PDB file of C-alpha atoms in Angstrom:
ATOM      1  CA  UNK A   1      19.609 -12.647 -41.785  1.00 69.00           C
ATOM      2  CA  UNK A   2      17.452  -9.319 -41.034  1.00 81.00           C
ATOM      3  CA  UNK A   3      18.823  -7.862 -37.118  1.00 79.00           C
ATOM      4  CA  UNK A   4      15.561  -8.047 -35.817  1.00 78.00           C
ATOM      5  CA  UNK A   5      14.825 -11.816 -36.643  1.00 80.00           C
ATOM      6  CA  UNK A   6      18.655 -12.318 -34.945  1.00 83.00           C
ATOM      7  CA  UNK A   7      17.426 -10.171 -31.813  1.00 85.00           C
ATOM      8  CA  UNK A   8      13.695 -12.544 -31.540  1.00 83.00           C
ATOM      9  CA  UNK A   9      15.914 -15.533 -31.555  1.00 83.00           C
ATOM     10  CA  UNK A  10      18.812 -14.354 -29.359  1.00 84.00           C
ATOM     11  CA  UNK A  11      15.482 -13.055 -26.778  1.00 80.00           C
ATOM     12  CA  UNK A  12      14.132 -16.635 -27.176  1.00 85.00           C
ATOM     13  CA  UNK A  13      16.918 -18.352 -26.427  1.00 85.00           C
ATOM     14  CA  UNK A  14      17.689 -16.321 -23.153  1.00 80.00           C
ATOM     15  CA  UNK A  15      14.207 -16.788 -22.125  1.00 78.00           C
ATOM     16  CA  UNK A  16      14.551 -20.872 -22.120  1.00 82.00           C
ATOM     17  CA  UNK A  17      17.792 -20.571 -20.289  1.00 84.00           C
ATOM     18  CA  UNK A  18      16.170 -18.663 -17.748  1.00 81.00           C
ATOM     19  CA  UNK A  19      13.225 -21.703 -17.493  1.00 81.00           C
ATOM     20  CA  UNK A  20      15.466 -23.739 -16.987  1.00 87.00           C
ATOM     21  CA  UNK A  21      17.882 -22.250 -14.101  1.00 85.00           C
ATOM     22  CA  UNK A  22      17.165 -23.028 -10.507  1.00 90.00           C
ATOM     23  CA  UNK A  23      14.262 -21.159  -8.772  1.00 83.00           C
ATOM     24  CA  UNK A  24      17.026 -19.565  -6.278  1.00 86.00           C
ATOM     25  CA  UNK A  25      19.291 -18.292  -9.156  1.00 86.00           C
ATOM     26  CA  UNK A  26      16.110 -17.175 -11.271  1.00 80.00           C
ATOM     27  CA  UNK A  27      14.653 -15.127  -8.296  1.00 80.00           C
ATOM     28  CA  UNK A  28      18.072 -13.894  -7.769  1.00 83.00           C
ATOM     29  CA  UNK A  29      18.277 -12.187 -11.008  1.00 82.00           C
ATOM     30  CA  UNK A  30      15.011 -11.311 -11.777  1.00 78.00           C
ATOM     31  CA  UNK A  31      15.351  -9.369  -8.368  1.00 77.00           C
ATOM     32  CA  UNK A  32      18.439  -7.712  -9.246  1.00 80.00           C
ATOM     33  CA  UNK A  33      17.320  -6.666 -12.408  1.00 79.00           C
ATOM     34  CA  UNK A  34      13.601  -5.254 -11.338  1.00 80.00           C
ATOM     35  CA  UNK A  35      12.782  -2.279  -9.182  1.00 78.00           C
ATOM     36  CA  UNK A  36      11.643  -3.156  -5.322  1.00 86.00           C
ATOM     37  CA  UNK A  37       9.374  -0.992  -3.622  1.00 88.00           C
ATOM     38  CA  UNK A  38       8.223  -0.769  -0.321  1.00 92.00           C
ATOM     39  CA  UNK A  39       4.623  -1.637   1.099  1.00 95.00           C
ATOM     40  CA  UNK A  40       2.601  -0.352   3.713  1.00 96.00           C
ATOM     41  CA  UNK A  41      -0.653  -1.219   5.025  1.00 97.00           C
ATOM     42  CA  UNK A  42      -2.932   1.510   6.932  1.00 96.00           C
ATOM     43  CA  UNK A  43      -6.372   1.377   8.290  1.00 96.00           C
ATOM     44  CA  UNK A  44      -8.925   3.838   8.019  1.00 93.00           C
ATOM     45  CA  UNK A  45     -11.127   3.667  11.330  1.00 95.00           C
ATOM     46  CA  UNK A  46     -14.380   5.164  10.874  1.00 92.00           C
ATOM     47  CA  UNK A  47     -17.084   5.862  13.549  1.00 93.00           C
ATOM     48  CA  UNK A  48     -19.919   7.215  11.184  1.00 91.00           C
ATOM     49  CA  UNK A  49     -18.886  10.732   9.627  1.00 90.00           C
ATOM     50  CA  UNK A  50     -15.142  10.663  11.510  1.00 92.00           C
ATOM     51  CA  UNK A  51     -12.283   8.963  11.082  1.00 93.00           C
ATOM     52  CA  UNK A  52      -9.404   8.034  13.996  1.00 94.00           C
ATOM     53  CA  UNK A  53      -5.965   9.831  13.246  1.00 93.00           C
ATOM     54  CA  UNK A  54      -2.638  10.111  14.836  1.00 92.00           C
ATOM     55  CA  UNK A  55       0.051  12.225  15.725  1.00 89.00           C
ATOM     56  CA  UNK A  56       3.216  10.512  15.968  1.00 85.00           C
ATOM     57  CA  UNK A  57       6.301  12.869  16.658  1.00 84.00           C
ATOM     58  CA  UNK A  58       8.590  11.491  13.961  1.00 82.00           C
ATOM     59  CA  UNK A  59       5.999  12.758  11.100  1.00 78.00           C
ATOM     60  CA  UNK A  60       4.951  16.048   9.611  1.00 82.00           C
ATOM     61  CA  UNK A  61       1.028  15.891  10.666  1.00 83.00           C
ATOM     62  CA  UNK A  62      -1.993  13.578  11.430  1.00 87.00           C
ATOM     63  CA  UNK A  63      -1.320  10.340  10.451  1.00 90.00           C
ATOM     64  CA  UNK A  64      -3.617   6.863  10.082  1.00 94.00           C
ATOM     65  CA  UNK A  65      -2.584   3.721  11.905  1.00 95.00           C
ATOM     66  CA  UNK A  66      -0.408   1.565  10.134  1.00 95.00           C
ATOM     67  CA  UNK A  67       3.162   0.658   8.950  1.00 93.00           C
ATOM     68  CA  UNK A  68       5.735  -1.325   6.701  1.00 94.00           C
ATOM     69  CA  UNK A  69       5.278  -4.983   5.718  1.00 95.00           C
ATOM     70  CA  UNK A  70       8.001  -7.519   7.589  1.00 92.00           C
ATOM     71  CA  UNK A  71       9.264  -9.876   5.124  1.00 91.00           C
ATOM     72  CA  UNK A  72       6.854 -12.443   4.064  1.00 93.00           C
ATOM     73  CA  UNK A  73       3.837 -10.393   6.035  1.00 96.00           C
ATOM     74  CA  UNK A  74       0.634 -10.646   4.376  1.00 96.00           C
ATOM     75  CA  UNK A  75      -1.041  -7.006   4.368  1.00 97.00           C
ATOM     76  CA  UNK A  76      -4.247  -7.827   6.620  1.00 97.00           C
ATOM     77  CA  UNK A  77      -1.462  -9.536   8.989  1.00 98.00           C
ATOM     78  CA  UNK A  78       0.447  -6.402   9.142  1.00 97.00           C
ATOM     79  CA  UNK A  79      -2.364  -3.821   9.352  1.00 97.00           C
ATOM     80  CA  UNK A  80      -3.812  -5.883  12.316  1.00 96.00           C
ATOM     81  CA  UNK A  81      -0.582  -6.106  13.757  1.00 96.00           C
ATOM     82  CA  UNK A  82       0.203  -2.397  13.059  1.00 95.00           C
ATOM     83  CA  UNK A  83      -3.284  -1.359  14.579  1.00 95.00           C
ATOM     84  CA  UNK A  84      -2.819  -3.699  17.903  1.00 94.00           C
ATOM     85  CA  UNK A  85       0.316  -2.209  18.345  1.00 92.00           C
ATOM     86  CA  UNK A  86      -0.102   1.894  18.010  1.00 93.00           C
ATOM     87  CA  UNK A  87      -3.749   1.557  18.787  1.00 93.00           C
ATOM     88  CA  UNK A  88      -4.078  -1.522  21.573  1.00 93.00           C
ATOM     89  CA  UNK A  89      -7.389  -2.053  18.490  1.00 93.00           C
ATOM     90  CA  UNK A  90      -8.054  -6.108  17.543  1.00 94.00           C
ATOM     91  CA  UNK A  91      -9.368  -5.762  13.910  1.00 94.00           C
ATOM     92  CA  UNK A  92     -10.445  -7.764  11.152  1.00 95.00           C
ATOM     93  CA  UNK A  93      -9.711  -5.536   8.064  1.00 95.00           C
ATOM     94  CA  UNK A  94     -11.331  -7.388   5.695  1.00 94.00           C
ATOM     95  CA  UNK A  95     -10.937  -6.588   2.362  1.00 95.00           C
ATOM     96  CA  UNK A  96      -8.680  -4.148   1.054  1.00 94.00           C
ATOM     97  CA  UNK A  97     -10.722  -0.634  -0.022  1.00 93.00           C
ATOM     98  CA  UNK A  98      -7.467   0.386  -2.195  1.00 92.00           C
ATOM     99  CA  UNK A  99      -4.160   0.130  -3.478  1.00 93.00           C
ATOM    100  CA  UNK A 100      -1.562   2.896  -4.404  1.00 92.00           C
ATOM    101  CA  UNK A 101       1.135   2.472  -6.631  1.00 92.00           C
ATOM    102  CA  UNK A 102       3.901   5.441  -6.199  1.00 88.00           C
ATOM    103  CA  UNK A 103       6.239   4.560  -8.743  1.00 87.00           C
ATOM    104  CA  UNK A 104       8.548   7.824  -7.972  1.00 87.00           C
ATOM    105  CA  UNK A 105       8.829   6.686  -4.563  1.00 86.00           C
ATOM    106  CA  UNK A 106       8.996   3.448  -5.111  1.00 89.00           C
ATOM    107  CA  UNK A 107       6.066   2.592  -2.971  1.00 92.00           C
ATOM    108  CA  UNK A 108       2.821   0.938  -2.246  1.00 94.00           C
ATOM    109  CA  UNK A 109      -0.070   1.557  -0.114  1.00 95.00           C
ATOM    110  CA  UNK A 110      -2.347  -1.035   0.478  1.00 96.00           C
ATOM    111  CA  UNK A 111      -5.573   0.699   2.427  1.00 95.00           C
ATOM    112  CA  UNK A 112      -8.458  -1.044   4.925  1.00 95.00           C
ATOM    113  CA  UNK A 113     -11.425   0.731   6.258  1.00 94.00           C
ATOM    114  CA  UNK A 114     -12.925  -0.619   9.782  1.00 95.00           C
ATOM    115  CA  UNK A 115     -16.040   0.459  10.793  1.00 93.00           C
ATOM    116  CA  UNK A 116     -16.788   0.917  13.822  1.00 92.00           C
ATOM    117  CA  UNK A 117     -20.314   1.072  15.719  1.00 91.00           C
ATOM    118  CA  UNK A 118     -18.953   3.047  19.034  1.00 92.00           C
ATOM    119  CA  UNK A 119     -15.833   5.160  19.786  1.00 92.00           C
ATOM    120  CA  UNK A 120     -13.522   2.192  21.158  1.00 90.00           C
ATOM    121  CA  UNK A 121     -11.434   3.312  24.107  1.00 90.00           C
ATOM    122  CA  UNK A 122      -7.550   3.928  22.456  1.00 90.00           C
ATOM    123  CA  UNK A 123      -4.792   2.719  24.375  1.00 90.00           C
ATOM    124  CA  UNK A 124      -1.691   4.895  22.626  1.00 89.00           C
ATOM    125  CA  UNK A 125       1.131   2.444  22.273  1.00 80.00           C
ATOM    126  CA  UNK A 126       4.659   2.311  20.443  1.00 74.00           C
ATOM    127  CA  UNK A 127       5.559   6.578  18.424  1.00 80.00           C
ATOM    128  CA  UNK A 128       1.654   7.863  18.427  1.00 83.00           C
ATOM    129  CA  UNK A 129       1.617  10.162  21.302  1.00 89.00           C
ATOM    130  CA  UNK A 130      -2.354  11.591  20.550  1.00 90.00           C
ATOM    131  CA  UNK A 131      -5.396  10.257  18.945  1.00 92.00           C
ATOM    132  CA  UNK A 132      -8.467  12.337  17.850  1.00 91.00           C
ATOM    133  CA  UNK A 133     -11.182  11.804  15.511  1.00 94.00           C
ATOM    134  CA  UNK A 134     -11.743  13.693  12.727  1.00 90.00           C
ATOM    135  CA  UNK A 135     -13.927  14.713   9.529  1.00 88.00           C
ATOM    136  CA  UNK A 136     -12.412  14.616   6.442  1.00 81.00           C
ATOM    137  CA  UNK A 137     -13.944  17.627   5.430  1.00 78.00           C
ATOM    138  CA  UNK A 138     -12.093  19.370   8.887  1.00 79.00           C
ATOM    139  CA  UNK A 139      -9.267  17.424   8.786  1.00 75.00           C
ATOM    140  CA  UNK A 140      -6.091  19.662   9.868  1.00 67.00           C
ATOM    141  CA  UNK A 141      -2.552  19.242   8.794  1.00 76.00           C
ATOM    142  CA  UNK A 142      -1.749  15.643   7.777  1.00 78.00           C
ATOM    143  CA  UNK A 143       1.875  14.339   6.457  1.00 78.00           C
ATOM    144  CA  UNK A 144       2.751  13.880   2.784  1.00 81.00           C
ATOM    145  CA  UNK A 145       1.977  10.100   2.753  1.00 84.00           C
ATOM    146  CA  UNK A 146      -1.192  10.179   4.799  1.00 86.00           C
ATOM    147  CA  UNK A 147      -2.829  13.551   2.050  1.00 85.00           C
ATOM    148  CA  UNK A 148      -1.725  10.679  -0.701  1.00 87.00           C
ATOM    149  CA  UNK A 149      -3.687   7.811   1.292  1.00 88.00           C
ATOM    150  CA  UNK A 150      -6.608   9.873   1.562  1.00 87.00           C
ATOM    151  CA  UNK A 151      -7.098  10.798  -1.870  1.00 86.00           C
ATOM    152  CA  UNK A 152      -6.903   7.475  -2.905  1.00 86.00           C
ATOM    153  CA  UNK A 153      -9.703   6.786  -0.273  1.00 85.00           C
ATOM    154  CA  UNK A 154     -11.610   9.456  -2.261  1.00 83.00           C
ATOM    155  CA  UNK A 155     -11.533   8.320  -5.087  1.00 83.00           C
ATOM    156  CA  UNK A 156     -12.181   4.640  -4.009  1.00 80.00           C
ATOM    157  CA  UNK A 157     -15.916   5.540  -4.305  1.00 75.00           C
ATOM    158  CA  UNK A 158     -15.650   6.481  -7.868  1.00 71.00           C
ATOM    159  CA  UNK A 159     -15.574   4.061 -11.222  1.00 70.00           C
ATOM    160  CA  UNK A 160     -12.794   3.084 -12.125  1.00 67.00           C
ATOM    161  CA  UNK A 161     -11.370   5.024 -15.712  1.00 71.00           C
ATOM    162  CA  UNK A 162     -11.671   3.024 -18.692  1.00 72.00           C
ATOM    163  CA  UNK A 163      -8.520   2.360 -20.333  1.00 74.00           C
ATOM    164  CA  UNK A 164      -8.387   3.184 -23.799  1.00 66.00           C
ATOM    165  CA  UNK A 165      -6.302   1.392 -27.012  1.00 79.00           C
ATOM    166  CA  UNK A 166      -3.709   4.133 -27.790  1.00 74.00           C
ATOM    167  CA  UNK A 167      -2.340   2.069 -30.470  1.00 75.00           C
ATOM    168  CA  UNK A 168      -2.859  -1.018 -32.936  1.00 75.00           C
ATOM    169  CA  UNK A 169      -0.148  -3.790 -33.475  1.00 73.00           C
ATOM    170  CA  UNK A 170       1.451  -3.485 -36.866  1.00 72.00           C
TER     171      UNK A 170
END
């Protein structure tokens, strides 16, 4: 019998084990087997033109409000609880504007914009120890993290690229 036909069989076979294991031992191995990553959710409050950013002593720069996921947390739960928290802001963050996907650093960024009509009074709570509004265009030094969020902000705007068949099946 050719390898390859032994190798489809021997995958097939493995694959209705798995189907048929216990949801706690099948999560169990498929999570010690796949990559985790991290996720974030940060919110982009804008007031026309300018955007609110902090500076937080712990980072290297101007930074947006947000933070980490607890386990379970759905994103627009943890950017509203991120924002009430460094902010003392009650949002609604509706819709996500973007995602990033950092494979090297095993992370992900999921990104809100609020939009604000007037400047809402900020009451600093938790690390951020200023708040200041800013242009992109003027922005001044912002962290590693925060340069990454932005640009995927940027390029939220555009069309998405069109993916492309590199190759056809034998």
């Amino acid at each position: 019998m050719d390898l390859s036909v032994v190798r489809r069989k021997a995958a097939t076979a493995a694959l209705v084990a798995f189907r048929k294991m216990p949801g706690p031992l099948k999560r169990t191995l498929v999570r010690a087997g796949t990559p985790s990553y991290t996720v974030g959710a940060v919110c982009l409050i804008q007031h026309g033109d300018e955007v609110l950013f902090l500076w937080q002593p712990h980072r290297r720069g101007w930074t947006l409000p947000g933070g980490l996921l607890g386990w379970g947390e759905d994103p627009a739960d943890a950017v509203r609880r991120e924002v009430l928290e460094e902010v003392g802001l009650t949002i609604d963050p509706g819709q996500p504007l973007a995602f990033g996907v950092h494979a090297a650093t095993q992370q992900i960024d999921v990104i809100y914009r609020v939009a604000v009509t007037d400047r809402p009074d900020i009451a600093l709570a938790t690390e951020a120890r200023k708040a200041t509004w800013w242009r992109l265009a003027e922005l001044a030094e912002t962290d590693l993290d925060t340069r990454r969020i932005l640009d995927l902000v940027r390029r939220a705007g555009e069309p998405p690229a069109t993916g492309t068949l590199t190759q056809e099946a034998p």
